[in-house]
Every structure is written in structure tokens, then in C-alpha cells.
mmCIF file of C-alpha atoms in Angstrom:
data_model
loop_
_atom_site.group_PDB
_atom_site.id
_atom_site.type_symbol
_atom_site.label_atom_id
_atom_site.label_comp_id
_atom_site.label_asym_id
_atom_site.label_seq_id
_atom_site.Cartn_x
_atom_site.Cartn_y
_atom_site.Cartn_z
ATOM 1 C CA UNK A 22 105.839 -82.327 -50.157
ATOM 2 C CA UNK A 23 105.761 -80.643 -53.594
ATOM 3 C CA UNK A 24 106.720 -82.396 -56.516
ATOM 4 C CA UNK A 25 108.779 -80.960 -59.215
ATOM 5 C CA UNK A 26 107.939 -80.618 -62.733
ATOM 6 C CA UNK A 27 110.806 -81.506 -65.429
ATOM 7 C CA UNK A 28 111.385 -78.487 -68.169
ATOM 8 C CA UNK A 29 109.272 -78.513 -71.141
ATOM 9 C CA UNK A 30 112.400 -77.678 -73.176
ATOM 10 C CA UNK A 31 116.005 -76.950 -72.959
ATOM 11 C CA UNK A 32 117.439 -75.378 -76.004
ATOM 12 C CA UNK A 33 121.592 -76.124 -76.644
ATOM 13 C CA UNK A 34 123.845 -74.784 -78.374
ATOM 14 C CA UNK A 35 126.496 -76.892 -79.856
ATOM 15 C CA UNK A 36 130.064 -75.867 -80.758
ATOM 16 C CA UNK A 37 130.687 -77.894 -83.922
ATOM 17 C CA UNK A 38 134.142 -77.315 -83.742
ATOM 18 C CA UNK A 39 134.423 -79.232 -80.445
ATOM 19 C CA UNK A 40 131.235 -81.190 -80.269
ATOM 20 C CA UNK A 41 131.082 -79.925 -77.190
ATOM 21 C CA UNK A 42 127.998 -77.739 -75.540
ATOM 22 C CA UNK A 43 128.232 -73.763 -75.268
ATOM 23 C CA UNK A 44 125.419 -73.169 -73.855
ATOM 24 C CA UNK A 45 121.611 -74.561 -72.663
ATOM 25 C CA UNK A 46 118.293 -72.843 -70.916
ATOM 26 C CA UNK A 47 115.975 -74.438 -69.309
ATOM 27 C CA UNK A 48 112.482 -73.186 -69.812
ATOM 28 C CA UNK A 49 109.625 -73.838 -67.651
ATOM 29 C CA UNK A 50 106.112 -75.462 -68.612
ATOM 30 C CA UNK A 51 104.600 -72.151 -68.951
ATOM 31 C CA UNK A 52 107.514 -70.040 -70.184
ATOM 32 C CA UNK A 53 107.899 -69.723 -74.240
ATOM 33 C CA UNK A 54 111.562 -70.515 -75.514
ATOM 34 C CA UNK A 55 111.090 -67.438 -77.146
ATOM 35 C CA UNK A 56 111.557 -66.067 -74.008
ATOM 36 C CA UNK A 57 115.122 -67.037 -73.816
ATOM 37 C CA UNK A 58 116.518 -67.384 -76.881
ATOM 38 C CA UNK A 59 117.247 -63.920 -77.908
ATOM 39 C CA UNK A 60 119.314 -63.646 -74.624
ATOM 40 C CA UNK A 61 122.019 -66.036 -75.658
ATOM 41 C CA UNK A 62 125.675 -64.751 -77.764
ATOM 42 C CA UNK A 63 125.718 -65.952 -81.207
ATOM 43 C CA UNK A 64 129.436 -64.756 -82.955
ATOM 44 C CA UNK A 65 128.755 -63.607 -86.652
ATOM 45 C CA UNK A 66 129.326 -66.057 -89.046
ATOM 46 C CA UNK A 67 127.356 -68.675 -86.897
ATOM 47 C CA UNK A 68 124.374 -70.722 -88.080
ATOM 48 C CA UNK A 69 121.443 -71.171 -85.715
ATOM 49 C CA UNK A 70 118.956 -74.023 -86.517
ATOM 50 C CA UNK A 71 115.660 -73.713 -85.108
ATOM 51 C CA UNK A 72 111.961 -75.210 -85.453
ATOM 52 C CA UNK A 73 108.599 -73.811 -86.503
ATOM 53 C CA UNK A 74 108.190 -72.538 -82.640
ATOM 54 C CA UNK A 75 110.896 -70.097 -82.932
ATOM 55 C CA UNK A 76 109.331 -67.933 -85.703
ATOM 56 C CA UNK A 77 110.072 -65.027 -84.607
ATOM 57 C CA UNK A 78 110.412 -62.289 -87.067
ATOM 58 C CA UNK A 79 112.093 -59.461 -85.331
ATOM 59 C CA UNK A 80 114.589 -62.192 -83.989
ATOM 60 C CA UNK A 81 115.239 -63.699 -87.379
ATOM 61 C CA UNK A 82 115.616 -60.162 -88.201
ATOM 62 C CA UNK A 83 118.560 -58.949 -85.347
ATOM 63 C CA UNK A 84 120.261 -62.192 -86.197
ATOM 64 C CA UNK A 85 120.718 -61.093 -89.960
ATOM 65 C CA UNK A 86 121.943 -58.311 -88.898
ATOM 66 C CA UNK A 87 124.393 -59.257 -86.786
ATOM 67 C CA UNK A 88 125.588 -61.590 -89.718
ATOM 68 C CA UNK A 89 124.515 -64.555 -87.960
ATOM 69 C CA UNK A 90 122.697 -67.536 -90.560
ATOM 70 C CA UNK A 91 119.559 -69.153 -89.757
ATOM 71 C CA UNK A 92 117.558 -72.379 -90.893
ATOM 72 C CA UNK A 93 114.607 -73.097 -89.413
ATOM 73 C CA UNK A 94 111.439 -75.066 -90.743
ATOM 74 C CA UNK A 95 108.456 -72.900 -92.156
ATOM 75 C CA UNK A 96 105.070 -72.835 -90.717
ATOM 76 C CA UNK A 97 102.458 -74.143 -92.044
ATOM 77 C CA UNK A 98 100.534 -70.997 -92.992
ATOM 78 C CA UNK A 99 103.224 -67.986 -94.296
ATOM 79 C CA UNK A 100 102.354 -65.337 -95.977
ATOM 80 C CA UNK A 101 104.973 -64.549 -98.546
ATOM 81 C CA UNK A 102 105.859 -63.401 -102.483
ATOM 82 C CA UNK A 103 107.992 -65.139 -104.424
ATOM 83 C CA UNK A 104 110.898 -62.595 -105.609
ATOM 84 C CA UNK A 105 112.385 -65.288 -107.658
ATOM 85 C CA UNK A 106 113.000 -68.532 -108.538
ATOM 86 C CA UNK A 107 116.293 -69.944 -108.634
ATOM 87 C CA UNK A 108 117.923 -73.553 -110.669
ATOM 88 C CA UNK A 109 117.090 -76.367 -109.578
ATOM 89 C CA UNK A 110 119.349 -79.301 -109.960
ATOM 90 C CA UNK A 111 118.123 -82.162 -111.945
ATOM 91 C CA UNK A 112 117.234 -85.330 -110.305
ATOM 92 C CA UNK A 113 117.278 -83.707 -106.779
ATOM 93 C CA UNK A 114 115.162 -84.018 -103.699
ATOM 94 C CA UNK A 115 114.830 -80.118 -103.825
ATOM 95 C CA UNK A 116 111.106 -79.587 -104.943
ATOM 96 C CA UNK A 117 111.793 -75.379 -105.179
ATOM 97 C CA UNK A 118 114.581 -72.920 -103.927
ATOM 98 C CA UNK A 119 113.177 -69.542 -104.512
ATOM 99 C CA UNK A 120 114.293 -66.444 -102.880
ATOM 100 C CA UNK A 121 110.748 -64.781 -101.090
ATOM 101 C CA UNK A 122 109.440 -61.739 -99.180
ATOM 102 C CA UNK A 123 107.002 -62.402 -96.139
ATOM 103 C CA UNK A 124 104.201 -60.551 -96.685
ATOM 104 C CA UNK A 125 101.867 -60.743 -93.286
ATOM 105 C CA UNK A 126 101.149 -57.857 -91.695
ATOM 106 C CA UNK A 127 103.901 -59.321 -88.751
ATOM 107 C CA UNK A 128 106.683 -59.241 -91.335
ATOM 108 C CA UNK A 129 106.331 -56.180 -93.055
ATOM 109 C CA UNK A 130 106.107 -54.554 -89.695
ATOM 110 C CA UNK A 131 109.329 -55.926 -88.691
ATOM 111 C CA UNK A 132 110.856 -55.175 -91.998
ATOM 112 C CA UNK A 133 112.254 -58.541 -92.522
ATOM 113 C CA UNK A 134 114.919 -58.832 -95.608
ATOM 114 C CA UNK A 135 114.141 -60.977 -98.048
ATOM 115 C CA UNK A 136 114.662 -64.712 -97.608
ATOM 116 C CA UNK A 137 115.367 -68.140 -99.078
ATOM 117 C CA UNK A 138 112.446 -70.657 -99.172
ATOM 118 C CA UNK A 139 113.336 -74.408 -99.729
ATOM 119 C CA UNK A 140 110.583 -77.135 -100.304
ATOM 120 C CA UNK A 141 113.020 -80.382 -100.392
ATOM 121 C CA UNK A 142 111.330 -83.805 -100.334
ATOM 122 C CA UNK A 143 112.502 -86.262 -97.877
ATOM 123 C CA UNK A 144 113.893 -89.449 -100.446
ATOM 124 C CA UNK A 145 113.727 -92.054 -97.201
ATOM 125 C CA UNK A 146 110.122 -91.184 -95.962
ATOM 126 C CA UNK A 147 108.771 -89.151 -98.958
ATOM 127 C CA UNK A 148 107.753 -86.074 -96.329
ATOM 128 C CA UNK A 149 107.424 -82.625 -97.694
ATOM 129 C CA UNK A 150 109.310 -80.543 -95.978
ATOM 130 C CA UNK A 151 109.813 -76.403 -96.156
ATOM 131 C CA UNK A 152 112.855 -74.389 -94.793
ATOM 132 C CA UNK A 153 113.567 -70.690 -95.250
ATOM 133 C CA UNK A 154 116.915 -69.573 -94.392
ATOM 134 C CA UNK A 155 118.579 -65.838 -94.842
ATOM 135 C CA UNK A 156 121.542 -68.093 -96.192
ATOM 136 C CA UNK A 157 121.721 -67.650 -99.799
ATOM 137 C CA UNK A 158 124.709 -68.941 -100.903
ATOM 138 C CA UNK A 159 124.572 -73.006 -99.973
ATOM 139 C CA UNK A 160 123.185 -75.120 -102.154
ATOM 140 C CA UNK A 161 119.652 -75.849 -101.112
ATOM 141 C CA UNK A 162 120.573 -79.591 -100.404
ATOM 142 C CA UNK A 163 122.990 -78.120 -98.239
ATOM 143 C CA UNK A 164 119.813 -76.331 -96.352
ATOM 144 C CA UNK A 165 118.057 -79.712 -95.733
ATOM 145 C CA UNK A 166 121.386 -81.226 -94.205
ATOM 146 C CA UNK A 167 121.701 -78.462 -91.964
ATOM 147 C CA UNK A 168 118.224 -78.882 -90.546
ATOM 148 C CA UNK A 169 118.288 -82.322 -90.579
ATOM 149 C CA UNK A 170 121.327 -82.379 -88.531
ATOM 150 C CA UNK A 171 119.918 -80.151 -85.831
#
């Protein structure tokens, strides 16, 4: 008798409007989510949240253009510029909100736009956290929330 394995993942996506799933795969133990994810219908104006595993850049790079926002969490080693630096509001969590360009060989191959890089301390645990987002015009509290609510 051969024993099934359980996925190693299962990536959902969640209308907001209705709370109510619009769609799931299920990867196997040896298949990347990367595999799958470019498959699935996002309608412009959406916002896809996604972790460090999903960094992609020629995804990230069709979803821009098809005017759909991302958020995901940065990995620990980018390569990137800083193109500018933008206000910070006093008193906040936000450490930096700059606008960047990835620089790695990867991402100027793909020809990535330029993107928004958030470093926003965590006021409950005190974790350092960094998001980059081709969203430009939240605040970048507002980037934090939307990550933390994946």
C-alpha cells in the first residue's frame, strides 16, 4: 500500500470583497510554488501579497505591468540603489521608505521598474522587518498592514 504525502504548500487567493476563496494550488513536495503561481488570473487593480520564496523578478515584473500591486517581504541579501528617500513620519514604526532600483545581475536582466523598499519595525516584538512593493502611493504603514494581514 503506498502512502500519500500531504502538499508542501497550497497558495489561496482571497476575495476581500467576499472573504471568500477564488482560487488555491496545491503544490507537491518537490514542485516550487513558483511553478504555479504565474498561472493564476489576477484583475488589474489587485494586490498580491507574497513571501521571500516568491521572488521572482520577471513575475514581479508581468504583474506591474498588468497593473496588478504587489507586497512581498525582501530577502535577506538584495542587491539594490537607493533612487530616493522619501518622509518619514515622526514617531512611526517605519525605520525607511525609499523608492530603489535592484541592481543584481537577475534584475537588470529582467528590467525590473523601480520599486518601493520599506524597513518598518515591528512595535509588539521589536522584529526588523523589510518589504518592497511596486505600490507607491500608500503610506508605508499601510505596506506593513498589508503584509501583515496576508
Amino acid at each position: 500500500m503506498r502512502r500519500s504525502r500531504a502538499p508542501s504548500s497550497c497558495p489561496l487567493g482571497l476575495d476581500y470583497d467576499g472573504l471568500i476563496p477564488a482560487f488555491a494550488a496545491v503544490s507537491g513536495e518537490l514542485e516550487s510554488e513558483m511553478d504555479v503561481t504565474p498561472s493564476f488570473a489576477f484583475s488589474p487593480g489587485s494586490v498580491v501579497v507574497f513571501d521571500r520564496g516568491y521572488s521572482g523578478y520577471t513575475w514581479h515584473k508581468q504583474l506591474t505591468e498588468r497593473g496588478i500591486f504587489w507586497v512581498a517581504r525582501a530577502r535577506k541579501a538584495i542587491v539594490d540603489e537607493v533612487v530616493k528617500a522619501l518622509l518619514l513620519a515622526e514617531d512611526s514604526p517605519v525605520l525607511k521608505d525609499q523608492i530603489i532600483r535592484l541592481t543584481s545581475r537577475k534584475a537588470l536582466q529582467t528590467e525590473l521598474p523601480q520599486i518601493r523598499r520599506v524597513e518598518y519595525r515591528d512595535p509588539e516584538t521589536g522584529r526588523v522587518y523589510v518589504f518592497l512593493t511596486n505600490h507607491r502611493r500608500w503610506a508605508a504603514q499601510t505596506v506593513a498592514d498589508v503584509y501583515k494581514s496576508r
